[in-house]
Every structure is written in structure tokens, then in C-alpha cells.
Short mmCIF file of C-alpha atoms in Angstrom, two decimals:
data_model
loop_
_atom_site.label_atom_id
_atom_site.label_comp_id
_atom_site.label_asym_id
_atom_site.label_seq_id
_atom_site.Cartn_x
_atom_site.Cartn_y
_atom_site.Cartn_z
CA UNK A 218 -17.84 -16.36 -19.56
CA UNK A 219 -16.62 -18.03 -22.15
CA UNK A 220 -13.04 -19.43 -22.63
CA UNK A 221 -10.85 -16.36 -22.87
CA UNK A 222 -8.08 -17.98 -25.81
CA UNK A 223 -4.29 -17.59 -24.58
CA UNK A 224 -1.26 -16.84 -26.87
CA UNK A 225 2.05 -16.79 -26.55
CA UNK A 226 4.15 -15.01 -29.34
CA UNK A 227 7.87 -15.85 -29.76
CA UNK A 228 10.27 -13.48 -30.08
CA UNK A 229 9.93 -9.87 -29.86
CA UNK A 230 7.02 -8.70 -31.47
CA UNK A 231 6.70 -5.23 -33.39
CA UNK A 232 4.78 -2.55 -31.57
CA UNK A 233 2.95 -1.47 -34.26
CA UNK A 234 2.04 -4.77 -36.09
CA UNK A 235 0.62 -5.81 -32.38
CA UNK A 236 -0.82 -2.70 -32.13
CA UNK A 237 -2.99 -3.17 -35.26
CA UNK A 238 -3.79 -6.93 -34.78
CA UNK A 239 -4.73 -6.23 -31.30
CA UNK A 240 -6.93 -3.46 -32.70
CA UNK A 241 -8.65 -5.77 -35.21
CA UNK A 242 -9.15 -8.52 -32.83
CA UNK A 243 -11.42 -6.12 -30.50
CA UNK A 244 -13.44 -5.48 -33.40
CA UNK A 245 -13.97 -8.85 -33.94
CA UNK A 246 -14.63 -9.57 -30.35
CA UNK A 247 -17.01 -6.39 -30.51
CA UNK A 248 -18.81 -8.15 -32.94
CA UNK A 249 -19.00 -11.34 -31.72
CA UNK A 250 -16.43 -13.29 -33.91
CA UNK A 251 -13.89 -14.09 -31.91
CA UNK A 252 -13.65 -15.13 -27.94
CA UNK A 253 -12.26 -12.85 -25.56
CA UNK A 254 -7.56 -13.07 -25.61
CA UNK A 255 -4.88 -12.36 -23.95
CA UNK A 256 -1.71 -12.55 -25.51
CA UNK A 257 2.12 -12.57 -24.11
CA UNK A 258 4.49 -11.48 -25.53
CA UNK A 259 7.82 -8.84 -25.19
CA UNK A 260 8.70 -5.73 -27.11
CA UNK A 261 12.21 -4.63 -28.35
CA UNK A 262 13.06 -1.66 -26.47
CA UNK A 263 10.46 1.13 -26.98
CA UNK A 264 8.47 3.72 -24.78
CA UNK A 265 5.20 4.49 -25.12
CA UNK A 266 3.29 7.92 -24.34
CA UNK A 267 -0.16 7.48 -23.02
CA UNK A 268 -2.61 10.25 -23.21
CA UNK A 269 -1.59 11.75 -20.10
CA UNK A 270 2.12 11.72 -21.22
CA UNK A 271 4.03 15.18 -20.09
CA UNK A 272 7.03 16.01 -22.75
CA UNK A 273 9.13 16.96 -19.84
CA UNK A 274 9.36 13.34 -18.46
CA UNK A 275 10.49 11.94 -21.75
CA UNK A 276 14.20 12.32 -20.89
CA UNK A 277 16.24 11.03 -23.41
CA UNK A 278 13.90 11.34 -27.03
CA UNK A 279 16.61 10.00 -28.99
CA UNK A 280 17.39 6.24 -27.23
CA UNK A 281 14.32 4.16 -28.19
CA UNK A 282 11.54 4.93 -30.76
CA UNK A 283 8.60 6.83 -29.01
CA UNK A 284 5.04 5.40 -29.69
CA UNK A 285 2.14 7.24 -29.40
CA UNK A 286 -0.81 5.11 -27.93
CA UNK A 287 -4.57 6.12 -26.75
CA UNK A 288 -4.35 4.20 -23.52
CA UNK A 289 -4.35 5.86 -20.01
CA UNK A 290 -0.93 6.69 -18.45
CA UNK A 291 1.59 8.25 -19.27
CA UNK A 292 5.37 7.04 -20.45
CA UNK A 293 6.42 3.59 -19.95
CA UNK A 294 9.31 1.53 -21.25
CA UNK A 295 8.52 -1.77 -22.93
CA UNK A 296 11.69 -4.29 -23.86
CA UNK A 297 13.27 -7.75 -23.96
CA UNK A 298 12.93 -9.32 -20.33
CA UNK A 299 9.67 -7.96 -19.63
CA UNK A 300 6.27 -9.81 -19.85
CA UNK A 301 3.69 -7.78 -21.46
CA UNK A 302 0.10 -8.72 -21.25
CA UNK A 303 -2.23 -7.57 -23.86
CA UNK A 304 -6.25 -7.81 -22.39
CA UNK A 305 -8.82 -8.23 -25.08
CA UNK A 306 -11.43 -8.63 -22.67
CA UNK A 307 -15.68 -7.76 -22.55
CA UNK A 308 -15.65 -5.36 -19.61
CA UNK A 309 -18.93 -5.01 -20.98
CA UNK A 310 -20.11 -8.61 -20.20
CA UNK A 311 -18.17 -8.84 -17.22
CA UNK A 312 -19.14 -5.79 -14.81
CA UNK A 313 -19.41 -3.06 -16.95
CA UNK A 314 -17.28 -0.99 -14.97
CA UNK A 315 -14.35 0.43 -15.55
CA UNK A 316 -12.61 1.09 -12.11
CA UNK A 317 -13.63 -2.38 -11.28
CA UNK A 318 -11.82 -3.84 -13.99
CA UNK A 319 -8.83 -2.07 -12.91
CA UNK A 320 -9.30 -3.12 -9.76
CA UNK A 321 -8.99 -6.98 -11.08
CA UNK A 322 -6.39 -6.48 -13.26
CA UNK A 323 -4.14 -4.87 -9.90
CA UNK A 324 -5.72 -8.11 -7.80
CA UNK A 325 -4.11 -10.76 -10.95
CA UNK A 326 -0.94 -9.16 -11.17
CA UNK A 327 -0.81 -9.20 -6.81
CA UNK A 328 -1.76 -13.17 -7.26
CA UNK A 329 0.68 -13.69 -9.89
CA UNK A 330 3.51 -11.79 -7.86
CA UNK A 331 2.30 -14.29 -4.33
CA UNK A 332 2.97 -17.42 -6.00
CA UNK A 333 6.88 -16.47 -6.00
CA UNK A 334 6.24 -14.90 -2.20
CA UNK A 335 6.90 -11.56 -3.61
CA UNK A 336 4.55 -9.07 -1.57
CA UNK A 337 2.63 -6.65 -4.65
CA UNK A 338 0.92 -3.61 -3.61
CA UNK A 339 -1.05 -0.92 -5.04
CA UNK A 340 -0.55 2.84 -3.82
CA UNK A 341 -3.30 5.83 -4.27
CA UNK A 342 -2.55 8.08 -7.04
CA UNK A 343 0.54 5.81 -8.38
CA UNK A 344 -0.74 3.38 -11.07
CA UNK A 345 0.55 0.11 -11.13
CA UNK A 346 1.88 -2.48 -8.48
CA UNK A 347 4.57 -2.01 -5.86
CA UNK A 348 7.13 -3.69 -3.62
CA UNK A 349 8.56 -1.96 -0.52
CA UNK A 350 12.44 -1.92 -0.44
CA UNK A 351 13.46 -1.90 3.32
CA UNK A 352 17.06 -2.89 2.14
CA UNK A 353 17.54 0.33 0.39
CA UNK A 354 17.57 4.30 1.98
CA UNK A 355 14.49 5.35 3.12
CA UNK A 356 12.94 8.47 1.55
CA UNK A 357 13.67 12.22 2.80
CA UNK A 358 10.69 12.23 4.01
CA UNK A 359 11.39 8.64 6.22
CA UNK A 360 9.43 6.43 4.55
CA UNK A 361 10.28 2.62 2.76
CA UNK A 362 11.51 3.10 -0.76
CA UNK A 363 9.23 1.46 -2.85
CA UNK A 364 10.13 0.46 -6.71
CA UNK A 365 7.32 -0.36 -9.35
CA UNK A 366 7.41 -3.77 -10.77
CA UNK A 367 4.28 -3.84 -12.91
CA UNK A 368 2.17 -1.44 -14.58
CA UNK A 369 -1.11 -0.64 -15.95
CA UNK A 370 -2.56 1.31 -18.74
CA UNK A 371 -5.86 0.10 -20.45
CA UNK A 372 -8.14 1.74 -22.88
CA UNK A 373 -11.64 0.36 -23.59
CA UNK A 374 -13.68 0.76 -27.06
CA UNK A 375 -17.57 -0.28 -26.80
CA UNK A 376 -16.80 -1.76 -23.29
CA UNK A 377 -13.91 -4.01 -24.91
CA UNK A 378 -10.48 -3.54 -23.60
CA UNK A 379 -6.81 -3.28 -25.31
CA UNK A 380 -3.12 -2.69 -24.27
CA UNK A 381 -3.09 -4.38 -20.49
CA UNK A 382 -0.23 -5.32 -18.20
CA UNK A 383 3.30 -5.52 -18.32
CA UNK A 384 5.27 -6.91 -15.31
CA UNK A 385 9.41 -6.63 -14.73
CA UNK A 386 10.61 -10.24 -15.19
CA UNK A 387 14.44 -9.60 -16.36
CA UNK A 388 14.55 -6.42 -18.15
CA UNK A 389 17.71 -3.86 -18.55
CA UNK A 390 16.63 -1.37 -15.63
CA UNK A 391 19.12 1.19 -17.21
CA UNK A 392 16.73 1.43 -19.97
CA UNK A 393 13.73 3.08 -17.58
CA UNK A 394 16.33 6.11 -17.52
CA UNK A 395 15.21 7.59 -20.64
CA UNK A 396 11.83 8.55 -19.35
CA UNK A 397 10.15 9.54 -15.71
CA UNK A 398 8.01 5.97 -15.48
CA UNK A 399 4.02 6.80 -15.21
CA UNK A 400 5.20 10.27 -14.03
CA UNK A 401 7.03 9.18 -10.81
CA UNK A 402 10.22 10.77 -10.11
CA UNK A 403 10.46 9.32 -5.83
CA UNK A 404 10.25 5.61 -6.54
CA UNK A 405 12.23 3.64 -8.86
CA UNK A 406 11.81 0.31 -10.75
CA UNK A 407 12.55 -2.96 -10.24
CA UNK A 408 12.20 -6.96 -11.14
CA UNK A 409 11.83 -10.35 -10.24
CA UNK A 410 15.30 -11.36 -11.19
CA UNK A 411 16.04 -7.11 -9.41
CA UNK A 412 14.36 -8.84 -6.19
CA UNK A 413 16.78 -12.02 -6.22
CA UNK A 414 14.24 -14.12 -7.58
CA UNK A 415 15.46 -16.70 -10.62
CA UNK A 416 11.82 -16.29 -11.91
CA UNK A 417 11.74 -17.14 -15.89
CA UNK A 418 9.17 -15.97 -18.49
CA UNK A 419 7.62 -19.53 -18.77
CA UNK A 420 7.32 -19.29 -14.96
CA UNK A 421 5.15 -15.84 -14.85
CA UNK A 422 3.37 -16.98 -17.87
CA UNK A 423 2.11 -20.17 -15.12
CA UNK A 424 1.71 -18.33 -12.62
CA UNK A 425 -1.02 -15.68 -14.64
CA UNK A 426 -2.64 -18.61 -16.05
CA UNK A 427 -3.11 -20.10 -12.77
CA UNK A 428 -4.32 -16.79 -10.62
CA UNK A 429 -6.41 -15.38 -13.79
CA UNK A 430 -10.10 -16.65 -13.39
CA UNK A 431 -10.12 -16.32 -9.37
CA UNK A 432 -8.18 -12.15 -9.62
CA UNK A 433 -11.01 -11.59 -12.73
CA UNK A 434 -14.30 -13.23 -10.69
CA UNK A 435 -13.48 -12.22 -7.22
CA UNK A 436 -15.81 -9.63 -5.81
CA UNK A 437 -15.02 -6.14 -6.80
CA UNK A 438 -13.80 -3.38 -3.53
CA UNK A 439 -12.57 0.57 -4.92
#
């Protein structure tokens, strides 16, 4: 592969002007004139409905402006605190498939989580990346509470990908109230900082660099 070009952006960056540059920089990667990215950045607060996004779970319509998007998923909160990830990646020149590149994505954000010994998992039919909670109640039905600390939601035009990642690095949890996260109404949400961990943005942003090319290379299991 060629080197994938990182970039940070400062401040917090407007959905929809990101939006529309990340849209124009697949089409330039589509047509070979510009290398693969992945940009970092954070949001002000926002939620975004994927195209699986169920009116019901959009609790509170009137807190934070509601964006539309043609990813997978369904609602998710975006805001100050939290690292998002945006993946301008060939899929196609990597392994052309899509549940493998999934697969990788869950794997990086696991090896980002492991280099501050937090334990990441990933849970069939809940998208994204979980810790357990043995400190908190257990579940009616007995089992560990689990809270989400990263999720997923990619889209893919001509075997490129757009939107990505965002992980939980000191965001307001109170804001995740105004919507049903991904659809999941048993599990909650937490962060780093949530998990006791003084874990900064500069810190993350390390530890993704350093975990990206052996999560994106290794072989593929679904």
C-alpha cells in the first residue's frame, strides 16, 4: 500500500463542511489523485441517523441538530471529547471485502484500546466495541453490564470507504440521552476518562497511529 496521509484538524470541525471534503477526497482517491487518509478530528454536539435509523430511538429531536448520513447504523452522538476517525481507505486494493474491512477496523480500535490495558470487545448483532462493567448491576437477565465505547458505521463508494470510527475519549455522557445509541436500549456508554483512565486526545491519536498498519494487514477471521 501506499502511505495512507494522516490529519489532524483543530478545533471542532463542521459536520457538513467535513462531510463534503471527505466526499471529494474519495473521488479523488477513486481516481487516483490523492493517497488513501484518515483524518481526526471532533464534532460539536450533533447526532447522526444512519440508514437504518428508527424515528422512535431519536429521543429528544430538539437538543442537537440531526444529520442525515448514507452510512450503515443507525443514531449516534458525535461531540467535543470524542475522537472521530474518518477512513478514506481502498477496500478495493486492500481485500475487496467488505465484512473483512469491518473486521479490521473492530481489530484497530481493540489494539488502540490494549495499549491503555483497557480490554475492547466486539458482541454479535451489536456494532461497535465493548467493555464489560463487573463494577456495576448485572443485567435482569444475570449477565455483566457492558457499555459501548467505540463505534462503527462505514459506507463504501467504488470500493472506497468514508465516515469510520469514533471512540469515547472525554465526552459529556449525558449527551447520548437524546437518542437510543446504534439501537441499544440494555447497554449503556462509556469512556476512557468514564473507565478512570487520564487518557488525552494526543494520547489515542498515538496509540491509532501506532496499532494501524498491524489491525489493517493482519489476516482477516468473520
Amino acid at each position: 500500500m501506499d502511505q495512507v496521509e494522516w490529519t489532524t484538524l483543530p478545533g471542532l470541525s463542521d459536520y457538513a463542511e467535513t462531510l463534503a471534503a471527505m466526499e471529494a477526497r474519495v473521488a479523488a482517491i477513486q481516481q487516483g489523485q490523492a493517497p488513501e487518509a484518515i483524518w481526526l478530528l471532533e464534532h460539536p454536539p450533533l447526532y447522526t441517523a444512519g440508514t437504518s435509523a428508527k424515528p422512535a430511538d431519536l429521543v429528544d429531536p430538539g437538543r442537537f441538530p440531526v444529520h442525515p448520513v448514507g452510512r450503515g447504523g443507525q443514531y449516534t452522538y458525535h461531540g467535543p471529547g470524542q475522537r472521530v476517525v474518518y477512513v478514506m481507505l481502498d477496500v478495493g486494493r486492500r481485500e475487496k471485502d467488505v465484512r473483512c474491512f469491518v473486521r479490521h477496523l473492530e481489530n484497530w480500535v481493540i489494539a488502540a484500546l490494549a495499549e491503555f490495558n483497557v480490554k475492547g470487545e466486539i458482541r454479535p448483532g451489536r456494532v461497535g466495541v465493548w467493555v464489560t462493567r463487573p463494577e456495576k448491576p448485572r443485567l435482569a437477565d444475570g449477565t455483566l453490564a457492558e457499555d459501548k465505547i467505540a463505534a462503527i458505521g462505514i459506507k463504501l463508494r467504488r470500493w472506497v470507504s468514508f465516515h469510520g470510527i469514533s471512540i469515547n475519549v472525554e465526552p459529556d455522557l449525558s449527551h447520548f440521552s437524546g437518542i437510543v445509541p446504534c439501537g441499544i436500549r440494555d447497554h449503556g456508554v462509556t469512556s476512557l476518562v468514564d473507565l478512570g483512565l487520564p487518557v488525552t486526545m494526543a494520547d489515542l491519536d498515538m496509540a491509532l497511529r501506532t496499532t494501524f498498519d498491524g489491525a489493517m494487514t493482519a489476516t482477516c477471521a468473520v
